[in-house]
Amino acid sequence: MGIQIMIKEKNSASALKLLKIMVNKDKSSLWKLLLVYAAAIISASLAVVRIHGMRILINGTVEKDIEMAYSGLLLLFCFNILFAPVLGFFEEYMSQRLTADANQNLQEIAMESIIKCRIEYLTGQHSSELLHTILTSIARAVDGVVKITKGILSAVCSAAVVIFYLFLKGSSMFLGIALITAGLSLLLIPLFSKFKKAYSREEAAKHEMEAFVQDAVLGAEVIRTYSMKENFARIFSEKYRKFLDKSKISSIINSSIINVKFIIGLAGALFIFTYGWFLTVNGKMDAGTLMAFFLGFWITMEPISRLSVLWSDFLEARLHAQRFFKLIDFEQEAVAISYAGNSQTNIKAHMEAHKEEFRITFKDVCFSYGNNQVLKGISFEVRENTAVAIVGPSGAGKTTLLNLLVRFVRPCSGSITLNNIDINEYDLDYYRSLTAVVPQEPVVFSTSFYNNISYGNLKAGPGEIVNSAKIAGIHDFIMNCKDGYYSVVSERAVNISGGERQRLSIARAILRNPKILILDEPTSSLDSYNETLVNEVICSAKKAGVVFVVSHRMSTIAGADVILFIDGGKIAEIGSPQELMAARGRYYKWIISESEDSPAG
Ligand SMILES: Nc1ncnc2c1ncn2[C@@H]1O[C@H](COP(=O)(O)OP(=O)(O)O)[C@@H](O)[C@H]1O
Ligand SMILES: [Mg+2]
């Protein structure tokens, strides 16, 4: 499933866009960039001094004019030993500072986009691609764009100055060289376009390989238990071979580009040698000017040929820039949508004033993923101090209903209101400060237990953190770890069990003391002792507001005040556990079949 980056913009547009983002984020990059350009232009333009010095030196030697030869030598000395190295050092230093700063700034922009974008932009991506973009693509894009723009400037300047100088010294010779170089350079155009395509295929193959490696790490246990080791090794070598094939093609094209440049150099030098010989023998050109042509040709060819190497670097850089643009174009979560024109101050004041009549109302809510209509006309109302159990077969739309409630997604039609105001009108941070979520797959970060819990409320002190851990039944486990609360949970939380992960996630939610607590199958990995503990958590949390819990466990469901039985995206039945059991309807039948399936339930 390699992701081909669609290239819509022209080369120059991508480069300009990247430079613009760099400068917008940090104004000091503008003057750093200008200094780099200025240094490049000055050192390129002064190349003519070398040619002139060489010409004077040779003519002085030929004519035995010591003073003239000496002044040529002095010019060469000043340029080669003093001026060029100092300017070169300055330019290199500024470039490195510029690219290092820009790299950091763009990485920050990319991270911000990842943190603030709508959830679906992340779930649709392989995480290895995001990693690659942040860790590799940004640096390569910045480096390539700075190098190429600098390269173009210095090539153009040195060519313009040298060409003008040579034109003054011998127009027929100059014309010959210009024709040969321009003619042969035409050969490069199709090669460049071939390289562009080949490189983009190489990158796609590389990405596919990276994604596969990541799957092999994340799915390590499954690969072993399903005896897929050989299979995975084979697929990896196939993918690696594909990548090698693609990269072989692009490197063949790249070396053809280098060969064409070699041919241009050889043809130009041969022309200068033969035609220059003819002119010199016939007394139409002095030896110094002939040498100046050789040197001038080399000095102009050098940056131009460097440019064609840089050009392939730039095409790579552009592809990396496109990855970055794609990432920063992720749509952000809407902070607040004002339908009724309520200001945030009004909304908060309304919320504070009506704290006691806290209620959440779903009115005819529909939701679809693309063409798949997942929720159809959901309507119900819950008031303060209520625990709602959301029950139903897998795929019924339970998690989706919770996602609507935390504003990961928005209803396609209908509305969800909190105290009569649409939840999407609330400021996102304010609204989320009222909620806490224990997701179906508990998330544990690679940091200490302490930090893992404290993410629930960064203002909470150690006492509150320990208290939450105790309520969630994870305190004793943490205290038995080597460094207690400061023990670090390893990557992918392999050093703690599924149940411990779930309890850690619950402790984080409790710390938040939310008005709306959302639990998605919180007891799926818990034994009956911890299940009772979760039921107690639900009982105490509903005193502060409302609890929504998706569960298959009888004890959890039976303890709820209201049951929403969802099937096929609709509310099939709604009522208290006693009412639904007495009704002997769909819920009753489902409970019977569930308890037959699982003796524990
Ligand atoms: N991100 C998504 N993109 C597309 N379809 C999805 C997505 N998440 C869930 N679905 C689909 O929506 C339906 C309901 O899913 P979900 O709400 O997770 O069910 P439940 O939690 O009841 O098991 C399923 O058919 C599922 O395939
Ligand atoms: Mg679910």
Short mmCIF file of C-alpha atoms in Angstrom, two decimals, residues 260-592:
data_model
loop_
_atom_site.label_atom_id
_atom_site.label_comp_id
_atom_site.label_asym_id
_atom_site.label_seq_id
_atom_site.Cartn_x
_atom_site.Cartn_y
_atom_site.Cartn_z
CA VAL A 260 26.41 13.60 -20.26
CA LYS A 261 28.09 16.28 -18.19
CA PHE A 262 31.43 14.59 -18.74
CA ILE A 263 30.83 14.55 -22.51
CA ILE A 264 29.97 18.26 -22.47
CA GLY A 265 33.19 19.02 -20.58
CA LEU A 266 35.29 16.90 -22.92
CA ALA A 267 33.76 18.38 -26.09
CA GLY A 268 34.22 21.95 -24.82
CA ALA A 269 37.83 21.34 -23.80
CA LEU A 270 38.66 19.70 -27.16
CA PHE A 271 37.14 22.65 -29.00
CA ILE A 272 39.10 25.20 -26.96
CA PHE A 273 42.29 23.21 -27.47
CA THR A 274 42.01 22.80 -31.28
CA TYR A 275 40.41 26.13 -32.23
CA GLY A 276 42.49 28.01 -29.63
CA TRP A 277 45.65 26.38 -31.01
CA PHE A 278 44.70 27.59 -34.48
CA LEU A 279 44.05 31.17 -33.24
CA THR A 280 47.25 31.32 -31.19
CA VAL A 281 49.47 29.96 -33.97
CA ASN A 282 48.01 32.57 -36.33
CA GLY A 283 48.68 35.32 -33.81
CA LYS A 284 44.99 36.09 -33.27
CA MET A 285 45.02 35.17 -29.57
CA ASP A 286 47.66 35.42 -26.87
CA ALA A 287 48.62 32.48 -24.66
CA GLY A 288 47.10 34.14 -21.57
CA THR A 289 43.69 34.47 -23.21
CA LEU A 290 43.79 30.83 -24.36
CA MET A 291 44.49 29.81 -20.77
CA ALA A 292 41.72 32.17 -19.61
CA PHE A 293 39.29 30.31 -21.89
CA PHE A 294 40.32 26.96 -20.46
CA LEU A 295 39.98 28.20 -16.92
CA GLY A 296 36.80 30.17 -17.63
CA PHE A 297 35.18 27.19 -19.28
CA TRP A 298 36.06 25.04 -16.30
CA ILE A 299 34.85 27.68 -13.83
CA THR A 300 31.46 28.03 -15.56
CA MET A 301 31.03 24.32 -16.21
CA GLU A 302 31.82 23.42 -12.63
CA PRO A 303 28.86 25.15 -10.92
CA ILE A 304 26.57 24.27 -13.82
CA SER A 305 27.51 20.61 -13.58
CA ARG A 306 27.20 20.81 -9.80
CA LEU A 307 23.77 22.23 -10.49
CA SER A 308 22.69 19.13 -12.35
CA VAL A 309 23.77 16.94 -9.43
CA LEU A 310 21.98 19.37 -7.14
CA TRP A 311 18.98 19.16 -9.42
CA SER A 312 18.54 15.47 -8.74
CA ASP A 313 19.00 16.22 -5.02
CA PHE A 314 16.36 18.87 -5.39
CA LEU A 315 13.88 16.51 -7.03
CA GLU A 316 14.36 14.26 -4.02
CA ALA A 317 13.99 17.25 -1.71
CA ARG A 318 10.78 18.24 -3.42
CA LEU A 319 9.28 14.82 -2.85
CA HIS A 320 10.17 15.10 0.82
CA ALA A 321 8.72 18.62 0.93
CA GLN A 322 5.46 17.25 -0.52
CA ARG A 323 5.26 14.76 2.37
CA PHE A 324 5.67 17.63 4.78
CA PHE A 325 3.04 19.76 3.00
CA LYS A 326 0.62 16.83 3.06
CA LEU A 327 1.15 16.49 6.81
CA ILE A 328 0.70 20.16 7.65
CA ASP A 329 -2.41 20.30 5.48
CA PHE A 330 -4.19 17.87 7.83
CA GLU A 331 -7.41 19.55 8.82
CA GLN A 332 -7.37 20.63 12.45
CA GLU A 333 -10.07 19.82 14.95
CA ALA A 334 -12.72 22.53 14.97
CA VAL A 335 -12.25 24.51 18.16
CA ALA A 336 -15.88 25.66 18.23
CA ILE A 337 -18.62 26.03 15.68
CA SER A 338 -21.09 28.70 16.52
CA TYR A 339 -24.50 27.86 15.11
CA ALA A 340 -26.56 30.10 17.32
CA GLY A 341 -24.00 32.85 17.69
CA ASN A 342 -23.41 32.17 21.39
CA SER A 343 -20.11 33.57 22.62
CA GLN A 344 -17.82 31.31 24.64
CA THR A 345 -18.29 33.51 27.71
CA ASN A 346 -22.07 33.13 27.38
CA ILE A 347 -21.72 29.38 26.95
CA LYS A 348 -19.50 28.99 30.02
CA ALA A 349 -21.77 31.26 32.07
CA HIS A 350 -24.81 29.25 30.94
CA MET A 351 -23.01 26.03 31.87
CA GLU A 352 -22.07 27.34 35.33
CA ALA A 353 -25.59 28.66 35.95
CA HIS A 354 -27.26 25.40 34.98
CA LYS A 355 -24.85 22.99 36.63
CA GLU A 356 -27.62 21.29 38.55
CA GLU A 357 -29.77 20.57 35.52
CA PHE A 358 -26.86 18.94 33.70
CA ARG A 359 -28.22 16.94 30.79
CA ILE A 360 -27.04 15.48 27.51
CA THR A 361 -29.51 15.12 24.68
CA PHE A 362 -29.10 13.18 21.41
CA LYS A 363 -31.68 14.33 18.88
CA ASP A 364 -32.05 12.20 15.73
CA VAL A 365 -28.28 11.75 15.39
CA CYS A 366 -27.02 10.08 12.23
CA PHE A 367 -23.43 9.28 11.35
CA SER A 368 -21.71 7.65 8.36
CA TYR A 369 -18.16 6.61 7.54
CA GLY A 370 -18.23 7.37 3.82
CA ASN A 371 -21.19 5.37 2.47
CA ASN A 372 -21.40 3.18 5.54
CA GLN A 373 -24.19 4.59 7.68
CA VAL A 374 -23.18 3.55 11.18
CA LEU A 375 -25.70 5.39 13.36
CA LYS A 376 -29.31 6.00 12.31
CA GLY A 377 -31.58 8.42 14.14
CA ILE A 378 -30.27 8.08 17.70
CA SER A 379 -32.41 10.02 20.22
CA PHE A 380 -32.25 9.90 24.01
CA GLU A 381 -31.66 12.16 26.99
CA VAL A 382 -29.55 11.58 30.09
CA ARG A 383 -29.58 13.69 33.22
CA GLU A 384 -27.08 14.26 36.00
CA ASN A 385 -26.09 11.34 38.26
CA THR A 386 -26.86 8.68 35.69
CA ALA A 387 -24.80 5.70 34.53
CA VAL A 388 -25.69 4.71 30.98
CA ALA A 389 -24.68 1.26 29.77
CA ILE A 390 -24.35 1.04 26.00
CA VAL A 391 -24.88 -2.55 25.00
CA GLY A 392 -25.11 -4.40 21.73
CA PRO A 393 -23.38 -6.72 19.29
CA SER A 394 -19.91 -5.95 17.98
CA GLY A 395 -19.96 -3.45 15.11
CA ALA A 396 -23.32 -2.03 16.25
CA GLY A 397 -21.87 1.51 16.50
CA LYS A 398 -21.15 1.77 20.26
CA THR A 399 -17.62 3.16 19.95
CA THR A 400 -18.82 5.52 17.23
CA LEU A 401 -21.47 6.89 19.58
CA LEU A 402 -18.73 7.59 22.16
CA ASN A 403 -16.54 9.19 19.47
CA LEU A 404 -19.40 11.60 18.72
CA LEU A 405 -19.64 12.43 22.40
CA VAL A 406 -15.92 13.34 22.69
CA ARG A 407 -16.08 15.23 19.40
CA PHE A 408 -13.66 13.03 17.45
CA VAL A 409 -16.36 13.02 14.78
CA ARG A 410 -19.44 15.16 14.16
CA PRO A 411 -22.99 13.99 13.41
CA CYS A 412 -23.93 14.02 9.72
CA SER A 413 -27.37 15.17 10.83
CA GLY A 414 -29.20 15.69 14.11
CA SER A 415 -27.64 17.20 17.21
CA ILE A 416 -26.03 16.39 20.52
CA THR A 417 -26.60 19.05 23.15
CA LEU A 418 -25.23 19.64 26.61
CA ASN A 419 -27.66 21.76 28.62
CA ASN A 420 -29.48 22.76 25.43
CA ILE A 421 -26.34 24.01 23.67
CA ASP A 422 -24.87 21.97 20.84
CA ILE A 423 -21.65 20.33 22.10
CA ASN A 424 -19.86 21.53 18.96
CA GLU A 425 -20.51 25.12 20.01
CA TYR A 426 -18.46 24.73 23.18
CA ASP A 427 -14.80 25.65 23.04
CA LEU A 428 -13.08 22.30 22.36
CA ASP A 429 -10.63 22.51 25.27
CA TYR A 430 -13.34 23.61 27.67
CA TYR A 431 -15.68 20.85 26.52
CA ARG A 432 -12.99 18.20 26.77
CA SER A 433 -12.05 19.44 30.23
CA LEU A 434 -15.50 18.20 31.26
CA THR A 435 -14.85 14.71 29.88
CA ALA A 436 -12.54 11.77 30.55
CA VAL A 437 -12.18 8.75 28.31
CA VAL A 438 -10.98 5.21 28.90
CA PRO A 439 -10.60 3.94 25.33
CA GLN A 440 -11.25 0.41 24.17
CA GLU A 441 -7.49 -0.05 23.60
CA PRO A 442 -5.97 1.53 26.72
CA VAL A 443 -3.17 3.92 25.83
CA VAL A 444 -0.02 3.82 27.93
CA PHE A 445 2.84 6.23 27.23
CA SER A 446 6.54 5.27 27.46
CA THR A 447 7.12 7.18 30.67
CA SER A 448 6.70 6.66 34.43
CA PHE A 449 3.49 5.44 36.07
CA TYR A 450 3.34 8.82 37.76
CA ASN A 451 3.36 10.73 34.46
CA ASN A 452 0.99 8.26 32.86
CA ILE A 453 -1.63 9.01 35.49
CA SER A 454 -0.85 12.72 35.78
CA TYR A 455 -1.77 13.26 32.09
CA GLY A 456 -5.37 13.08 33.34
CA ASN A 457 -4.90 16.38 35.16
CA LEU A 458 -1.52 18.05 34.94
CA LYS A 459 -2.36 20.28 37.90
CA ALA A 460 -2.90 17.35 40.28
CA GLY A 461 -0.41 16.74 43.10
CA PRO A 462 1.17 13.42 44.20
CA GLY A 463 -1.56 12.82 46.80
CA GLU A 464 -4.33 12.96 44.19
CA ILE A 465 -2.34 10.76 41.81
CA VAL A 466 -1.85 8.06 44.45
CA ASN A 467 -5.50 8.34 45.43
CA SER A 468 -6.65 7.80 41.82
CA ALA A 469 -4.33 4.81 41.50
CA LYS A 470 -5.82 3.36 44.69
CA ILE A 471 -9.40 3.82 43.44
CA ALA A 472 -8.47 2.21 40.11
CA GLY A 473 -6.82 -0.73 41.94
CA ILE A 474 -3.36 -0.23 40.44
CA HIS A 475 -1.58 1.29 43.47
CA ASP A 476 -0.32 -2.02 44.94
CA PHE A 477 0.98 -3.15 41.59
CA ILE A 478 2.86 0.13 41.10
CA MET A 479 4.35 -0.02 44.61
CA ASN A 480 5.68 -3.51 43.88
CA CYS A 481 7.60 -2.23 40.84
CA LYS A 482 11.29 -1.43 41.36
CA ASP A 483 11.00 2.35 41.34
CA GLY A 484 7.38 2.59 42.47
CA TYR A 485 5.55 5.45 40.77
CA TYR A 486 8.74 6.41 38.93
CA SER A 487 9.13 3.03 37.22
CA VAL A 488 9.03 3.50 33.50
CA VAL A 489 6.48 1.66 31.42
CA SER A 490 8.34 0.20 28.44
CA GLU A 491 7.48 0.93 24.84
CA ARG A 492 4.22 -0.81 23.88
CA ALA A 493 3.76 -1.48 27.64
CA VAL A 494 5.05 -5.05 27.34
CA ASN A 495 6.10 -5.05 30.99
CA ILE A 496 2.50 -4.67 32.19
CA SER A 497 -0.52 -6.83 31.47
CA GLY A 498 -3.67 -5.82 29.60
CA GLY A 499 -5.61 -5.55 32.87
CA GLU A 500 -2.93 -3.35 34.45
CA ARG A 501 -2.93 -1.16 31.40
CA GLN A 502 -6.70 -0.83 31.64
CA ARG A 503 -6.52 0.10 35.36
CA LEU A 504 -3.78 2.65 34.66
CA SER A 505 -6.00 4.18 32.01
CA ILE A 506 -8.90 4.26 34.50
CA ALA A 507 -6.71 5.95 37.16
CA ARG A 508 -5.90 8.67 34.61
CA ALA A 509 -9.59 9.22 33.94
CA ILE A 510 -10.49 9.34 37.64
CA LEU A 511 -7.83 11.98 38.28
CA ARG A 512 -9.69 14.25 35.89
CA ASN A 513 -12.84 14.16 38.02
CA PRO A 514 -14.98 14.57 34.89
CA LYS A 515 -18.59 15.63 34.43
CA ILE A 516 -18.83 13.07 31.61
CA LEU A 517 -16.92 9.82 32.10
CA ILE A 518 -16.68 7.61 29.04
CA LEU A 519 -15.57 3.99 29.38
CA ASP A 520 -15.28 1.78 26.30
CA GLU A 521 -15.27 -1.85 27.47
CA PRO A 522 -13.19 -1.06 30.58
CA THR A 523 -13.59 -4.52 32.05
CA SER A 524 -12.64 -6.56 28.97
CA SER A 525 -9.24 -7.55 30.45
CA LEU A 526 -10.20 -7.51 34.11
CA ASP A 527 -10.98 -10.37 36.52
CA SER A 528 -14.11 -10.29 38.68
CA TYR A 529 -12.32 -8.61 41.61
CA ASN A 530 -11.25 -5.69 39.43
CA GLU A 531 -14.59 -5.72 37.66
CA THR A 532 -16.25 -4.94 41.01
CA LEU A 533 -13.73 -2.18 41.47
CA VAL A 534 -14.71 -0.63 38.13
CA ASN A 535 -18.36 -0.83 39.10
CA GLU A 536 -17.49 1.15 42.23
CA VAL A 537 -15.63 3.70 40.08
CA ILE A 538 -18.74 4.11 37.93
CA CYS A 539 -20.95 4.53 41.00
CA SER A 540 -18.74 7.25 42.44
CA ALA A 541 -18.13 9.02 39.09
CA LYS A 542 -21.85 9.39 38.37
CA LYS A 543 -22.16 11.50 41.53
CA ALA A 544 -20.17 14.17 39.65
CA GLY A 545 -22.13 13.90 36.39
CA VAL A 546 -22.86 11.24 33.80
CA VAL A 547 -21.09 7.97 33.00
CA PHE A 548 -21.30 6.24 29.62
CA VAL A 549 -20.00 2.70 29.69
CA VAL A 550 -19.83 0.18 26.87
CA SER A 551 -19.69 -3.27 28.40
CA HIS A 552 -20.48 -6.93 27.94
CA ARG A 553 -20.20 -7.73 31.66
CA MET A 554 -23.48 -8.53 33.41
CA SER A 555 -22.48 -6.92 36.72
CA THR A 556 -21.56 -3.65 35.02
CA ILE A 557 -24.68 -3.56 32.86
CA ALA A 558 -27.00 -4.51 35.73
CA GLY A 559 -25.53 -1.71 37.88
CA ALA A 560 -26.37 0.97 35.29
CA ASP A 561 -29.38 3.28 35.59
CA VAL A 562 -30.22 3.19 31.90
CA ILE A 563 -29.41 0.68 29.20
CA LEU A 564 -29.16 1.67 25.55
CA PHE A 565 -29.37 -1.50 23.51
CA ILE A 566 -27.94 -0.67 20.12
CA ASP A 567 -28.23 -2.91 17.11
CA GLY A 568 -27.47 -2.05 13.49
CA GLY A 569 -26.85 1.61 14.37
CA LYS A 570 -30.29 2.11 15.97
CA ILE A 571 -31.52 2.15 19.53
CA ALA A 572 -33.33 -1.16 19.63
CA GLU A 573 -34.39 -0.80 23.26
CA ILE A 574 -33.95 1.71 26.05
CA GLY A 575 -34.82 1.51 29.76
CA SER A 576 -33.61 0.45 33.20
CA PRO A 577 -32.08 -3.06 33.52
CA GLN A 578 -35.21 -4.24 35.36
CA GLU A 579 -37.56 -2.82 32.72
CA LEU A 580 -35.65 -4.40 29.85
CA MET A 581 -35.38 -7.78 31.56
CA ALA A 582 -39.12 -7.69 32.29
CA ALA A 583 -39.93 -6.71 28.71
CA ARG A 584 -38.28 -9.96 27.49
CA GLY A 585 -37.40 -8.27 24.21
CA ARG A 586 -34.19 -8.06 22.15
CA TYR A 587 -32.00 -7.10 25.11
CA TYR A 588 -33.27 -10.05 27.16
CA LYS A 589 -32.55 -12.50 24.33
CA TRP A 590 -29.10 -11.00 23.77
CA ILE A 591 -28.25 -11.29 27.49
CA ILE A 592 -29.34 -14.92 27.52
#
